[in-house]
Coordinates of C-alpha atoms in Angstrom, one line a residue:
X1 CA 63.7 -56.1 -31.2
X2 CA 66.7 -53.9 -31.0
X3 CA 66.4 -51.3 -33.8
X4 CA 69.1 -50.7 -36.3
X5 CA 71.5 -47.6 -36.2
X6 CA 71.5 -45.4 -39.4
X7 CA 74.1 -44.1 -40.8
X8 CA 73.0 -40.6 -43.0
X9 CA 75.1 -40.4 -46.3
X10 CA 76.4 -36.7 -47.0
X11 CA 79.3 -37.1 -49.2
X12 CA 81.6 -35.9 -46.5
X13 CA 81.8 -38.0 -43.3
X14 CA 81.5 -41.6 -44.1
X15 CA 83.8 -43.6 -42.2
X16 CA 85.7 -47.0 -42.8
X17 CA 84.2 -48.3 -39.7
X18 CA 80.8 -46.9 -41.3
X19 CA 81.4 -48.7 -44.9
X20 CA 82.0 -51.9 -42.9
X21 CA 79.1 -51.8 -40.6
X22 CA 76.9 -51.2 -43.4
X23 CA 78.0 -53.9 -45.3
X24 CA 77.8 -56.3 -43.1
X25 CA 73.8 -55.4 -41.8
X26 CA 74.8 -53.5 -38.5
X27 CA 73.9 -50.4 -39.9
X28 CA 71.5 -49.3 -42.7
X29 CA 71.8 -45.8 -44.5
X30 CA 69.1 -42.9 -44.6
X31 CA 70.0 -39.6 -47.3
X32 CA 70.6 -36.2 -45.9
X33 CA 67.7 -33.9 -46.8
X34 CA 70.4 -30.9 -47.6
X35 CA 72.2 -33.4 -49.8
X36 CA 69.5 -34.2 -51.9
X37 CA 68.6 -30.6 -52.2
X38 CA 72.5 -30.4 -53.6
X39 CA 71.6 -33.1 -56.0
X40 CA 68.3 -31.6 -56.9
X41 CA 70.3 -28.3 -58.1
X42 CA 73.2 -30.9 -59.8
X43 CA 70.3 -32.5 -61.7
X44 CA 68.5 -29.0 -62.5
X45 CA 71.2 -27.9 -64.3
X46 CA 72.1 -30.7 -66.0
X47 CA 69.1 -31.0 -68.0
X48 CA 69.1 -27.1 -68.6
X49 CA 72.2 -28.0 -70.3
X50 CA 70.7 -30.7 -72.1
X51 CA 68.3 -28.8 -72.9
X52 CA 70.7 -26.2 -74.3
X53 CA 72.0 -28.9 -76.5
X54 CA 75.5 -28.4 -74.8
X55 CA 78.1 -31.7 -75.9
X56 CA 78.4 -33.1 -72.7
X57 CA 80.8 -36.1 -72.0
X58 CA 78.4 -39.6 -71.8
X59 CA 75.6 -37.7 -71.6
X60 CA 75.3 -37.0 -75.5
X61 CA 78.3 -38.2 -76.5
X62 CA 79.9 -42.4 -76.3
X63 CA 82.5 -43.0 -73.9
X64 CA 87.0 -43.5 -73.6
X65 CA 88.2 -43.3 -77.5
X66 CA 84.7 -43.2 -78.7
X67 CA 84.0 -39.6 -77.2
X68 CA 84.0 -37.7 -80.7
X69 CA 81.1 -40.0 -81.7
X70 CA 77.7 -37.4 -80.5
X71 CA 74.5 -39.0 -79.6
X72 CA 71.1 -38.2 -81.1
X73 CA 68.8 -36.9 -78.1
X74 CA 66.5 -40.0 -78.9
X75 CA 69.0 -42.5 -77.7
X76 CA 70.8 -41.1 -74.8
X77 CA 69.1 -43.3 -72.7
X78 CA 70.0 -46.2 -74.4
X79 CA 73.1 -45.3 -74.6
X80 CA 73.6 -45.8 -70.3
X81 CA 71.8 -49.1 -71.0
X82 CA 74.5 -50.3 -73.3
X83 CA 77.3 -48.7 -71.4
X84 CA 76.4 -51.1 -68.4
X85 CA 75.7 -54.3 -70.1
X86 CA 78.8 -54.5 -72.3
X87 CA 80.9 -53.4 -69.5
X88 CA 79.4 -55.8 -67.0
X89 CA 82.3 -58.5 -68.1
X90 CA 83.8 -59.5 -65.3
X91 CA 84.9 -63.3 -64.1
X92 CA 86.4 -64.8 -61.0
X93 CA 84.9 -65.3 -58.1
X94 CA 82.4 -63.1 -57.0
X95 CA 82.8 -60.1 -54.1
X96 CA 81.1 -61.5 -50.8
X97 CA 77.3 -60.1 -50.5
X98 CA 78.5 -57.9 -47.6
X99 CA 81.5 -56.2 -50.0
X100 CA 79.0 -55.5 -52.5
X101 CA 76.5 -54.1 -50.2
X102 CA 79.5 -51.9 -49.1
X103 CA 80.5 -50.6 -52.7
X104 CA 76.7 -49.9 -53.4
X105 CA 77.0 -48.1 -50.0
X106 CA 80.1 -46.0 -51.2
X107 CA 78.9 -45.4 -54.7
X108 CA 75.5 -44.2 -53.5
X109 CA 77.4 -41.6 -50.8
X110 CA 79.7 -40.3 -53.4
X111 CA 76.4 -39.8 -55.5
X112 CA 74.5 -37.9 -52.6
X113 CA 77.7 -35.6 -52.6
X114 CA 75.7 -33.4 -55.2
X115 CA 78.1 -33.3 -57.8
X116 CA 76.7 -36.2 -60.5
X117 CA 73.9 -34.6 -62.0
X118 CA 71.5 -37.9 -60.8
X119 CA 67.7 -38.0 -60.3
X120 CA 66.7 -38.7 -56.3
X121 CA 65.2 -41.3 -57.7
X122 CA 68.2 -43.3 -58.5
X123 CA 69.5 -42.2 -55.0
X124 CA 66.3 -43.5 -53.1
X125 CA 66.1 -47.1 -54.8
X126 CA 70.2 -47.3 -54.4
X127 CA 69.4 -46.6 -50.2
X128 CA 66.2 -49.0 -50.7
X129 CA 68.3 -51.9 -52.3
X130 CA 71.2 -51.6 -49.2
X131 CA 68.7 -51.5 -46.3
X132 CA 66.5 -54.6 -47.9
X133 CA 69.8 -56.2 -48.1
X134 CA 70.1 -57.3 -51.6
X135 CA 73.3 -57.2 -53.0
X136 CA 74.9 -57.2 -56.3
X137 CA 76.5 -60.2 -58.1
X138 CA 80.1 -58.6 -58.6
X139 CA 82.9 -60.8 -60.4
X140 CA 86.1 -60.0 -58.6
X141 CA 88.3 -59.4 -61.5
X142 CA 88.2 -56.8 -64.5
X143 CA 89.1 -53.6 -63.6
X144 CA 92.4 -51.3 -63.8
X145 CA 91.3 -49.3 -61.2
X146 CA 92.1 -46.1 -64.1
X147 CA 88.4 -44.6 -65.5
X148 CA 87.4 -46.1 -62.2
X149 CA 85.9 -49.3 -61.6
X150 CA 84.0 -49.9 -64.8
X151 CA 83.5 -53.7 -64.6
X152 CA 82.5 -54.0 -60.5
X153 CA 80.4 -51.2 -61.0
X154 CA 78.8 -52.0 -64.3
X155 CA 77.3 -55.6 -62.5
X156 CA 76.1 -53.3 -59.4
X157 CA 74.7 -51.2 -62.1
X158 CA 72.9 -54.1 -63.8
X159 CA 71.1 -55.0 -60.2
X160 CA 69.5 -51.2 -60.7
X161 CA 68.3 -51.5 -63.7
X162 CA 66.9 -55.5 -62.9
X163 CA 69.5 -57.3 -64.9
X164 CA 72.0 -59.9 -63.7
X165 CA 71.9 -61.9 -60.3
X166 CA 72.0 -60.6 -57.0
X167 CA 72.1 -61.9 -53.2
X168 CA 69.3 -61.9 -51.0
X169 CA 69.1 -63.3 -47.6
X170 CA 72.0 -65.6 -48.2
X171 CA 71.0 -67.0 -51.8
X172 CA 71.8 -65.9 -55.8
X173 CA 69.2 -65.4 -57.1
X174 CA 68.0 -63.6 -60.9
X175 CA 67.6 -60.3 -60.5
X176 CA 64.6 -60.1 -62.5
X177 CA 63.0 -62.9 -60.6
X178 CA 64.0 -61.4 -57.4
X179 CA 62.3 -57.8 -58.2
X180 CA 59.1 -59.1 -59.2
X181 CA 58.7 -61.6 -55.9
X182 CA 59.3 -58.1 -54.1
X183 CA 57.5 -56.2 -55.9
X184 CA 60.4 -53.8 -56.7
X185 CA 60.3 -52.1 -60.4
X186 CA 63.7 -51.7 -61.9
X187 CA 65.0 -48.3 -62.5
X188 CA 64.8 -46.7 -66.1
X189 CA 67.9 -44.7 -65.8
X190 CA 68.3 -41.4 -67.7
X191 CA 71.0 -39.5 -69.3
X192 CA 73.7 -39.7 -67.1
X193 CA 73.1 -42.0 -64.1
X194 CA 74.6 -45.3 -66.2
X195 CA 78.3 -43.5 -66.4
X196 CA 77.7 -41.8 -62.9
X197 CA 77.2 -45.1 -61.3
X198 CA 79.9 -47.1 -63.4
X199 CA 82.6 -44.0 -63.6
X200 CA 84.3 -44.2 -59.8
X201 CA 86.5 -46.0 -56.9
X202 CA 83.8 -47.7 -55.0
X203 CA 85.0 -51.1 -55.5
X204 CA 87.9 -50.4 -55.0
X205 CA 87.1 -48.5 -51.6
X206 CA 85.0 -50.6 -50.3
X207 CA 87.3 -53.1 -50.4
X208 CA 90.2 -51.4 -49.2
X209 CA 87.7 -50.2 -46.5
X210 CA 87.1 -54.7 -45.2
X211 CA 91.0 -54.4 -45.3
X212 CA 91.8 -51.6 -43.0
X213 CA 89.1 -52.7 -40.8
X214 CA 91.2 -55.8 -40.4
X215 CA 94.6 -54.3 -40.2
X216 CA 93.4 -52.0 -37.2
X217 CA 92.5 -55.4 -35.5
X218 CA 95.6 -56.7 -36.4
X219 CA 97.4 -54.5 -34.9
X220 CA 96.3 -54.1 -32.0
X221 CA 96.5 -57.2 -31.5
X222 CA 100.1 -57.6 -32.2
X223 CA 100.8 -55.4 -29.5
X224 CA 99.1 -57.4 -27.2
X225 CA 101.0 -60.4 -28.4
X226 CA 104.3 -57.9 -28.2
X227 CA 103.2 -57.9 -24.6
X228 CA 102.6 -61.1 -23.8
X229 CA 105.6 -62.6 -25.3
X230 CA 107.6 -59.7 -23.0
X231 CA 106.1 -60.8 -20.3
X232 CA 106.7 -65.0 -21.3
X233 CA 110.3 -64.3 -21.9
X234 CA 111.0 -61.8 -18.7
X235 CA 111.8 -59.3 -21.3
X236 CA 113.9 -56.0 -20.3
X237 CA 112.1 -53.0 -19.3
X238 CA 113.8 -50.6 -20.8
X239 CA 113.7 -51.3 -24.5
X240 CA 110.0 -49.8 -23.9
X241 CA 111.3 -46.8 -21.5
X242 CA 109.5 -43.8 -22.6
X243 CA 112.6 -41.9 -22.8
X244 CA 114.4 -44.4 -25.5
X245 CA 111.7 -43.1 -27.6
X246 CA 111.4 -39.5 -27.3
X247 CA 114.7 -39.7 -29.2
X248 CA 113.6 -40.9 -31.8
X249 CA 109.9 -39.9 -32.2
X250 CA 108.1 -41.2 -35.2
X251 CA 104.5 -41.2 -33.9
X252 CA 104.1 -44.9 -33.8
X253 CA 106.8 -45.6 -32.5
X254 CA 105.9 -43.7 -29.5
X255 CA 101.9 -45.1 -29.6
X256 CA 103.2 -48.4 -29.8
X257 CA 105.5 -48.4 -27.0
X258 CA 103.2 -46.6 -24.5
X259 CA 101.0 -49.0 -25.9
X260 CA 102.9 -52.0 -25.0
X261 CA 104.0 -50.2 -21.4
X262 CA 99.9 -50.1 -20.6
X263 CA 99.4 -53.8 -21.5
X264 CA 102.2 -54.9 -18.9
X265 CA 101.8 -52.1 -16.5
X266 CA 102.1 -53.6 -12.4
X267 CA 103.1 -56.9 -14.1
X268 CA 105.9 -58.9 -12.1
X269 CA 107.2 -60.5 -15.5
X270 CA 109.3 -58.0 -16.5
X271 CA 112.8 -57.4 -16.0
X272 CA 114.2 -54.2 -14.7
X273 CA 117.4 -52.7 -16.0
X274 CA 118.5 -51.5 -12.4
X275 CA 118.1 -55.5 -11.0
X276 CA 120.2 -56.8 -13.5
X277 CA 124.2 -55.4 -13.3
X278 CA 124.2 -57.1 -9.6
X279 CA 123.1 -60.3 -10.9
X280 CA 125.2 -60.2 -13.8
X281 CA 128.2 -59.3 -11.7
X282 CA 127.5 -62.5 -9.9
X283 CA 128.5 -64.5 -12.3
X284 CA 132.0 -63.1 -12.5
X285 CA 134.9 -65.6 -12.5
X286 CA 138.6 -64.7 -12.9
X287 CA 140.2 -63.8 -16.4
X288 CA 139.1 -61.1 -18.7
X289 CA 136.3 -62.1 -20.0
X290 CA 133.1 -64.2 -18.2
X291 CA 129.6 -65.5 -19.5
X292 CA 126.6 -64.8 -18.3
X293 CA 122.9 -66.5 -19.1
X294 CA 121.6 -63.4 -18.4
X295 CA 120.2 -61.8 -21.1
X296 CA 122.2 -58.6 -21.3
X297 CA 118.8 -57.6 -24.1
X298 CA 116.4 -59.4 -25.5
X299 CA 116.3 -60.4 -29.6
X300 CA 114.7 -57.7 -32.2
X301 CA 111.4 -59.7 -32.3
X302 CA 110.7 -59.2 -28.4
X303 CA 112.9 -55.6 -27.7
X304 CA 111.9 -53.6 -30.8
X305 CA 108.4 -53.7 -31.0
X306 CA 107.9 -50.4 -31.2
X307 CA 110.2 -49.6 -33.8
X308 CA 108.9 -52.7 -36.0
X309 CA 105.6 -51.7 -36.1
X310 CA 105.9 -47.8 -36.1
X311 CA 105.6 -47.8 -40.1
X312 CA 102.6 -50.5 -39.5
X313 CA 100.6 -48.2 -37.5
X314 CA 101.4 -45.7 -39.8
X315 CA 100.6 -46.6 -42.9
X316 CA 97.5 -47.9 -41.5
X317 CA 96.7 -44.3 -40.5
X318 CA 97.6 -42.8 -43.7
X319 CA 95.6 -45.7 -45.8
X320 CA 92.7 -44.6 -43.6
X321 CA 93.1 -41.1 -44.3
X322 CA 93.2 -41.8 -48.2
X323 CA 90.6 -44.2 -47.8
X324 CA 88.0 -42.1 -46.2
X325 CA 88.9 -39.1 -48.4
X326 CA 88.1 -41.2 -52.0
X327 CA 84.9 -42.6 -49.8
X328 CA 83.6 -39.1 -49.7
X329 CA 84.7 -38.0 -53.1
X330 CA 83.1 -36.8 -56.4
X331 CA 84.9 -39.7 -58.2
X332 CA 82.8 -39.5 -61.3
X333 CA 83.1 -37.5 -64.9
X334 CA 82.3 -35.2 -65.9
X335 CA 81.4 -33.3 -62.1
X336 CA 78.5 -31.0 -62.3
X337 CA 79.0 -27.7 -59.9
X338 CA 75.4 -26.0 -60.4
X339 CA 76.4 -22.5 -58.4
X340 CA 79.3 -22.0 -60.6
X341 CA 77.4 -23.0 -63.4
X342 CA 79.7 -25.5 -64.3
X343 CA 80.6 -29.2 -66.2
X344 CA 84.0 -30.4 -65.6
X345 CA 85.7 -32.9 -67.7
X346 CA 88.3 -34.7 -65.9
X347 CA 89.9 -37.5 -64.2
X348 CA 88.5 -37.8 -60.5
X349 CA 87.8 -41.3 -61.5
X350 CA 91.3 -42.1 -61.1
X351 CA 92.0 -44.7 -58.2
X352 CA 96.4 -43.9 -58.2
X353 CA 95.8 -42.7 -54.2
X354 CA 93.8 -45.7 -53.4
X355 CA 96.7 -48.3 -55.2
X356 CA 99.3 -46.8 -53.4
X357 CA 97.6 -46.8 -49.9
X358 CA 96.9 -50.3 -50.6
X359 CA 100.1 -51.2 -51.8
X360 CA 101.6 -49.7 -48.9
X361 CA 99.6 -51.4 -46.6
X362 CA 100.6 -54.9 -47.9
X363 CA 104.0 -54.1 -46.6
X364 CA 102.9 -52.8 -43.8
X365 CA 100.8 -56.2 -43.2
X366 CA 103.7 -58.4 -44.5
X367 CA 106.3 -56.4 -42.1
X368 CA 103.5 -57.5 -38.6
X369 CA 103.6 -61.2 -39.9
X370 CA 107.3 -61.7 -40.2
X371 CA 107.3 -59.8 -36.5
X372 CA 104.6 -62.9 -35.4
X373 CA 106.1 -65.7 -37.3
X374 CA 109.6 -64.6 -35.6
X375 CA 107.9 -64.6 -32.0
X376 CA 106.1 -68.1 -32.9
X377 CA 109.4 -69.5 -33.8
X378 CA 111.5 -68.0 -30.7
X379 CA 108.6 -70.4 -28.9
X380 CA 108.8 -73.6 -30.7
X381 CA 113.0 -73.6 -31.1
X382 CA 114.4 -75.2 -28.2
X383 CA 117.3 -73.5 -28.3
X384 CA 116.1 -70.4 -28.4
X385 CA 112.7 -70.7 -25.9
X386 CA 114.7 -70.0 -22.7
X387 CA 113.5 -73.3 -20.9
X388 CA 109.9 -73.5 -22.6
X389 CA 109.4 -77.2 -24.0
X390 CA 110.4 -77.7 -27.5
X391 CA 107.4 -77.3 -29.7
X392 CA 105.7 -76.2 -26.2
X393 CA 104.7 -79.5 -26.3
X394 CA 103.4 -81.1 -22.6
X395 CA 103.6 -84.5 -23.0
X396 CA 106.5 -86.7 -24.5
X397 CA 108.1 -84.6 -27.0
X398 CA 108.8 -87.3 -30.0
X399 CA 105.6 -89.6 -29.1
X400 CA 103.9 -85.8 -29.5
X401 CA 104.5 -82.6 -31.8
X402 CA 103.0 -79.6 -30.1
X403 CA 103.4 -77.0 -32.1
X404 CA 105.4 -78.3 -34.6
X405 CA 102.8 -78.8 -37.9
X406 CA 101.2 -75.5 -37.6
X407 CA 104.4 -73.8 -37.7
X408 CA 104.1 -74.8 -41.3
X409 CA 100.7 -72.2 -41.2
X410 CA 102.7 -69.2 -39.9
X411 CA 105.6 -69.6 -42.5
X412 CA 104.0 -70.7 -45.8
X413 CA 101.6 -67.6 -45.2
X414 CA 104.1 -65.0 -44.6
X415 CA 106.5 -65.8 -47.5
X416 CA 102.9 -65.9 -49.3
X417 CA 102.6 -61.9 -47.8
X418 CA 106.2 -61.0 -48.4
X419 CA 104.8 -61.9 -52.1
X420 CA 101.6 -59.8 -51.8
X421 CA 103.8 -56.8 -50.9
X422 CA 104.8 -56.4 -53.9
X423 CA 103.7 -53.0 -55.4
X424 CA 101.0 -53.8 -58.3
X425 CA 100.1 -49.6 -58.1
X426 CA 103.1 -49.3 -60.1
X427 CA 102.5 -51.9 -63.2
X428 CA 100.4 -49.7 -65.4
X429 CA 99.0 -51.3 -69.0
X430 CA 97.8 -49.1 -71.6
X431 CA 94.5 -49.7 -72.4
X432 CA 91.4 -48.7 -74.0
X433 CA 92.6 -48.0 -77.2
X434 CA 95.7 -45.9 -75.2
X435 CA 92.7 -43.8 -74.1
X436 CA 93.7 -45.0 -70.7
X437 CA 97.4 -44.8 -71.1
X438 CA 98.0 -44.4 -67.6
X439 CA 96.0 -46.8 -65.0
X440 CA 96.0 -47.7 -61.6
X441 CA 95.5 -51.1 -61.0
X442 CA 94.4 -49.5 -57.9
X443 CA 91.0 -52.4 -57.6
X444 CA 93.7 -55.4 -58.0
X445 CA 96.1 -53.4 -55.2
X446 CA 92.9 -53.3 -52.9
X447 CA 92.2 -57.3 -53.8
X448 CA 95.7 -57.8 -52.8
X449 CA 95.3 -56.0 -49.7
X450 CA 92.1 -57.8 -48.7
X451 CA 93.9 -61.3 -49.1
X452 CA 96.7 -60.2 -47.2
X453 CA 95.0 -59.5 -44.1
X454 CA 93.0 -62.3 -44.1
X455 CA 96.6 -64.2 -44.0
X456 CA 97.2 -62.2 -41.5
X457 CA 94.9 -63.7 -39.3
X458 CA 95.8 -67.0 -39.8
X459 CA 99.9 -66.1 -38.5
X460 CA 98.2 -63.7 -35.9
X461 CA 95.9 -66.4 -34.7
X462 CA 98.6 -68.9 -34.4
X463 CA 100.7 -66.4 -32.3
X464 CA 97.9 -66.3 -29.8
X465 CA 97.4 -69.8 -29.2
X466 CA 101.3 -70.1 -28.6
X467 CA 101.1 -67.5 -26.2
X468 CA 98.5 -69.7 -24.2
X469 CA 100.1 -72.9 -24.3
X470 CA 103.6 -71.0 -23.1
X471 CA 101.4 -68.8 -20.6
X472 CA 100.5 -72.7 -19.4
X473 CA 104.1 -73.3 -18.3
X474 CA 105.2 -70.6 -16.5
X475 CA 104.5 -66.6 -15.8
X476 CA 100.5 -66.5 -16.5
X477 CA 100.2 -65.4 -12.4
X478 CA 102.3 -62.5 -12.4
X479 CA 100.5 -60.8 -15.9
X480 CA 100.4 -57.4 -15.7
X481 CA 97.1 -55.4 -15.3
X482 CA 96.0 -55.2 -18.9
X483 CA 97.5 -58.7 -20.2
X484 CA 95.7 -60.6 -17.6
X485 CA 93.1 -59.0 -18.3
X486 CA 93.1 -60.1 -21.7
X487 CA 94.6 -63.4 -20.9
X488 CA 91.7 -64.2 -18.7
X489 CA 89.2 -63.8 -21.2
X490 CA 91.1 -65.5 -24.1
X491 CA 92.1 -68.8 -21.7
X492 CA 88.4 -69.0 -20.9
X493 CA 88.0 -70.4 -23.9
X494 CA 91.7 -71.8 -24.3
X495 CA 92.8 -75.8 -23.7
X496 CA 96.1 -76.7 -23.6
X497 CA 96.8 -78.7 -27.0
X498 CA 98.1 -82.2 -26.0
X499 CA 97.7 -83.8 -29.7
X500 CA 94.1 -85.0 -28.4
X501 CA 92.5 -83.5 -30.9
X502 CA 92.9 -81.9 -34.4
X503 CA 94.9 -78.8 -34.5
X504 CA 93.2 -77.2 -37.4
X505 CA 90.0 -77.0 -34.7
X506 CA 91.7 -74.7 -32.3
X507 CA 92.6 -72.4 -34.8
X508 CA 88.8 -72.2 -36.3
X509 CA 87.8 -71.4 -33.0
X510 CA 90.4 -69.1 -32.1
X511 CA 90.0 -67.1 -35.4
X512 CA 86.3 -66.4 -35.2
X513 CA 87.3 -65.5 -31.2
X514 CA 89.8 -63.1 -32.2
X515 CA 88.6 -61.6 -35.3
X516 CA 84.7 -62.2 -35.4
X517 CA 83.8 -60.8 -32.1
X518 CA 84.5 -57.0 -30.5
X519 CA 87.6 -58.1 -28.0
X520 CA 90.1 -56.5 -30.1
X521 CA 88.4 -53.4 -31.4
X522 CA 89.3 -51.2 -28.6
X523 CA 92.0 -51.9 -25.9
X524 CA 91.7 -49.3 -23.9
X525 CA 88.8 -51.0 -21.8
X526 CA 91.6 -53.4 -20.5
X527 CA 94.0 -50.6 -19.7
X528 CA 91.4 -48.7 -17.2
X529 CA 91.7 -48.7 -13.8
X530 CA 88.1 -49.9 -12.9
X531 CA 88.7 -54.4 -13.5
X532 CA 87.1 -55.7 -15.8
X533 CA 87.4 -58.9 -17.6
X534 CA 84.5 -58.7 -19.4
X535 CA 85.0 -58.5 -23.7
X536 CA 82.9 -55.9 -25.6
X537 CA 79.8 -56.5 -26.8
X538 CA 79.7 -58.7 -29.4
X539 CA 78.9 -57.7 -33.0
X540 CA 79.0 -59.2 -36.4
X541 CA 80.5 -56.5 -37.9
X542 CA 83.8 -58.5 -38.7
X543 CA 82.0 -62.0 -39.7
X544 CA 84.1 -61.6 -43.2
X545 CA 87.1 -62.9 -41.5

């Protein structure tokens, strides 16, 4: 049996790749020795200052507008108790086992951090509960994303302490129930731990960390379908000329386009400025002005690629960056900093950074399906395809549709993502008694970003099988190095739709190809110069899609 990778929580390295991989059981977690030793010190000094009788924010005092309200020493551990079950008050549907396990993930590395003040105890059953794989029961809907995630993480909170329901091997089950078949004693958590694991952005990260994951995959494959459809359409070389971009050179714009110039590379698809004023010329006939059917350049959806999805790869990168900093946070209140002797009331529980990443990346997700749905319908419109079938269809067109339902699929869901791209970061409630004045609504922005690339790959799936059926007409022989490569591994599993069978099959397949397997996770193995037609390995570290 192949044994499982580990990933070792710090506090300070945890990737989104990392978050993903461990929630979805590719990867289990194991706590860095000089971590703990950090929390060791945290959690010293903590109880010296308990000890001292120090007023110390939800450690001896209640919690938002009820801080002023000091806590007899006898009930401070009730008082975590309390905290989690009348917070755990959530509804909706629940977060998918492998999201939870990922938010348990987060919260227990921003824990491990050293800044918390939390017994290794709590630590070691948190790592114990991920690598069993028992996950939380988390309603979707509750927080405001301000004193962080108090609902999501109240419910995980309730698995701890052997309250609630929780998944295991596929199933709900009572949490109590669960424990005792596996011989697991719930936690008795002590001053502190109830408002260290309630009081952060893990929900909200791990979340946003399933949608980036996506969003990578998304676009890189929408530069392979930039390719394809450039090779399809004998698009013009040099709208992707190296030196059209140095002029104007945003960083993705210049990734994308040498991205897109390494998919098509040695194909004999493309057209060539230099070819063209000679043929053009050809058609010349006397009077000022002549016609040509030569396209002189190509539509938006086909020519500026690289400009379109510039800000896409970008605000991918900068989600990441903010995604991966709030992963590896102190996100918690008050933060505990033993060799400085020092207990910090604040706000680090704040999740603004992660609504606005999130918010951002709905538009950057909206902007890459109207880009695919455009390309989908330059394929289906008759008078537009440049000689393809209408509705690609290969049969009778009228007796048969082609592609004309699904188009519905590709346009319903991205007016559905224009809507989703609308900020929600910026539509604070006061709350809490106006304790919480100012909120982030950063959990609901992360929600909205998770639903948007799962439309994503409906449009993006779509696109693909439109690229097959044209590459079935016409061009599919002269593919350049990287899109044949790519092409040949795709149409291995490809049949030309002839209204033989039920549309809705092909794209159930063709999503789980794309999105639930390793092809699109790197694409440099098809630019190489060594052939190889052979996919990654596979993995089920996208099986959320």
């Amino acid at each position: 049996m192949t044994e499982i990778p580990v990933v070792v929580l710090n506090g300070y390295d945890l990737t989104v790749e990392d978050i993903v991989a461990i929630g979805v059981g590719d990867k289990k977690v194991a706590l860095e020795p000089a971590a703990l030793e950090r929390c060791r010190a945290s959690r010293g000094f903590l109880e010296e200052e308990v000890a001292a009788r120090r007023i110390i924010y939800g450690v001896n005092t209640s919690f938002g507008p009820m801080c002023n309200k000091i806590i007899e020493d006898a009930e401070i551990e009730a008082l975590q108790v309390n905290l989690i079950r009348s917070h755990a008050a959530g509804l909706g549907d629940p977060l998918k086992p492998y999201v939870a396990t990922a938010v348990m993930a987060v919260r227990l590395n921003t824990l491990v951090k050293g800044f918390s003040g939390v017994r290794l105890e709590l630590l070691h059953f948190m790592q114990n509960l991920i690598n069993t794989g028992i996950a939380s029961y988390i309603p979707e809907c509750g927080s405001v994303g301000a004193s962080g995630d108090l609902i999501h993480l109240a419910h995980l909170a309730l698995t701890i302490i052997g309250e609630g329901k929780a998944y295991y091997q596929g199933e709900l089950h009572d949490t109590a129930a669960l424990f005792q078949r596996l011989g697991i004693t719930p936690m008795r958590l002590s001053f502190k731990e109830g408002i260290a694991l309630m009081n952060g952005t893990s929900a909200m990260t791990a979340l946003a960390a399933f949608a980036l994951f996506g969003a990578k995959k998304l676009y890189r494959l929408g530069c392979v379908t930039g390719a394809f459809a450039l090779e399809i359409f004998g698009g013009i070389d040099d709208a992707f000329d190296e030196d059209l971009h140095l002029v104007k050179p945003h960083a993705g714009q210049l990734k994308v386009a040498e991205t897109v110039r390494s998919l098509y590379a040695g194909s004999g698809n493309i057209t060539l400025r230099k070819d063209m004023h000679e043929l053009i010329r050809s058609h010349e006939t006397e009077g000022p002005v002549y016609e040509t059917t030569i396209n002189v350049q190509d539509v938006y959806s086909i020519r500026c690629t690289p400009q379109i999805l510039a800000p896409v790869l970008e605000a991918i990168s900068y989600a990441t960056t903010v995604i991966e900093t709030e992963a590896n946070s102190s996100n918690d209140n008050p933060i505990i900093i033993p060799e400085k002797k020092k207990i910090i009331h604040g706000g680090n529980f704040h999740g603004q950074s992660v609504g606005f990443a999130m918010d951002t990346l709905c538009m950057a997700i909206a902007t890459l399906c109207t880009l695919s749905e455009r390309r989908i319908n330059k394929f289906l419109d008759r008078s537009l395809n440049e000689g393809l079938p209408e509705f690609l269809i290969p049969g009778t067109p009228g007796l048969t549709m082609g592609f004309m339902g699904a188009q519905y699929l590709a346009t319903s869901t991205t007016a559905e993502n224009r809507q989703l791209a609308n900020p929600v970061s910026t539509n604070s409630i006061s709350c809490n008694a106006s304790n919480q004045d100012v909120v982030s609504m950063g959990t609901v922005a992360a929600r909205k970003a998770f639903r948007s690339v799962s439309n994503a790959k409906h449009i993006l799936t779509l696109e693909v099988l439109a690229d097959l059926q044209a590459l079935s007409f016409r061009n599919a022989e002269r593919l350049g190095t990287g899109t044949g490569r790519i092409y040949r591994i795709l149409n291995a599993h490809f049949s030309v739709y002839d209204n033989k069978r039920v549309f809705h099959d092909d794209l159930v397949k063709f999503r789980k190809l794309l999105f639930s397997s390793q092809i699109f996770d790197d694409l440099s193995p098809y630019l190489c110069e060594a052939p190889s037609d052979a996919p990654p390995a596979g993995s089920h570290a996208e099986l959320y899609a």
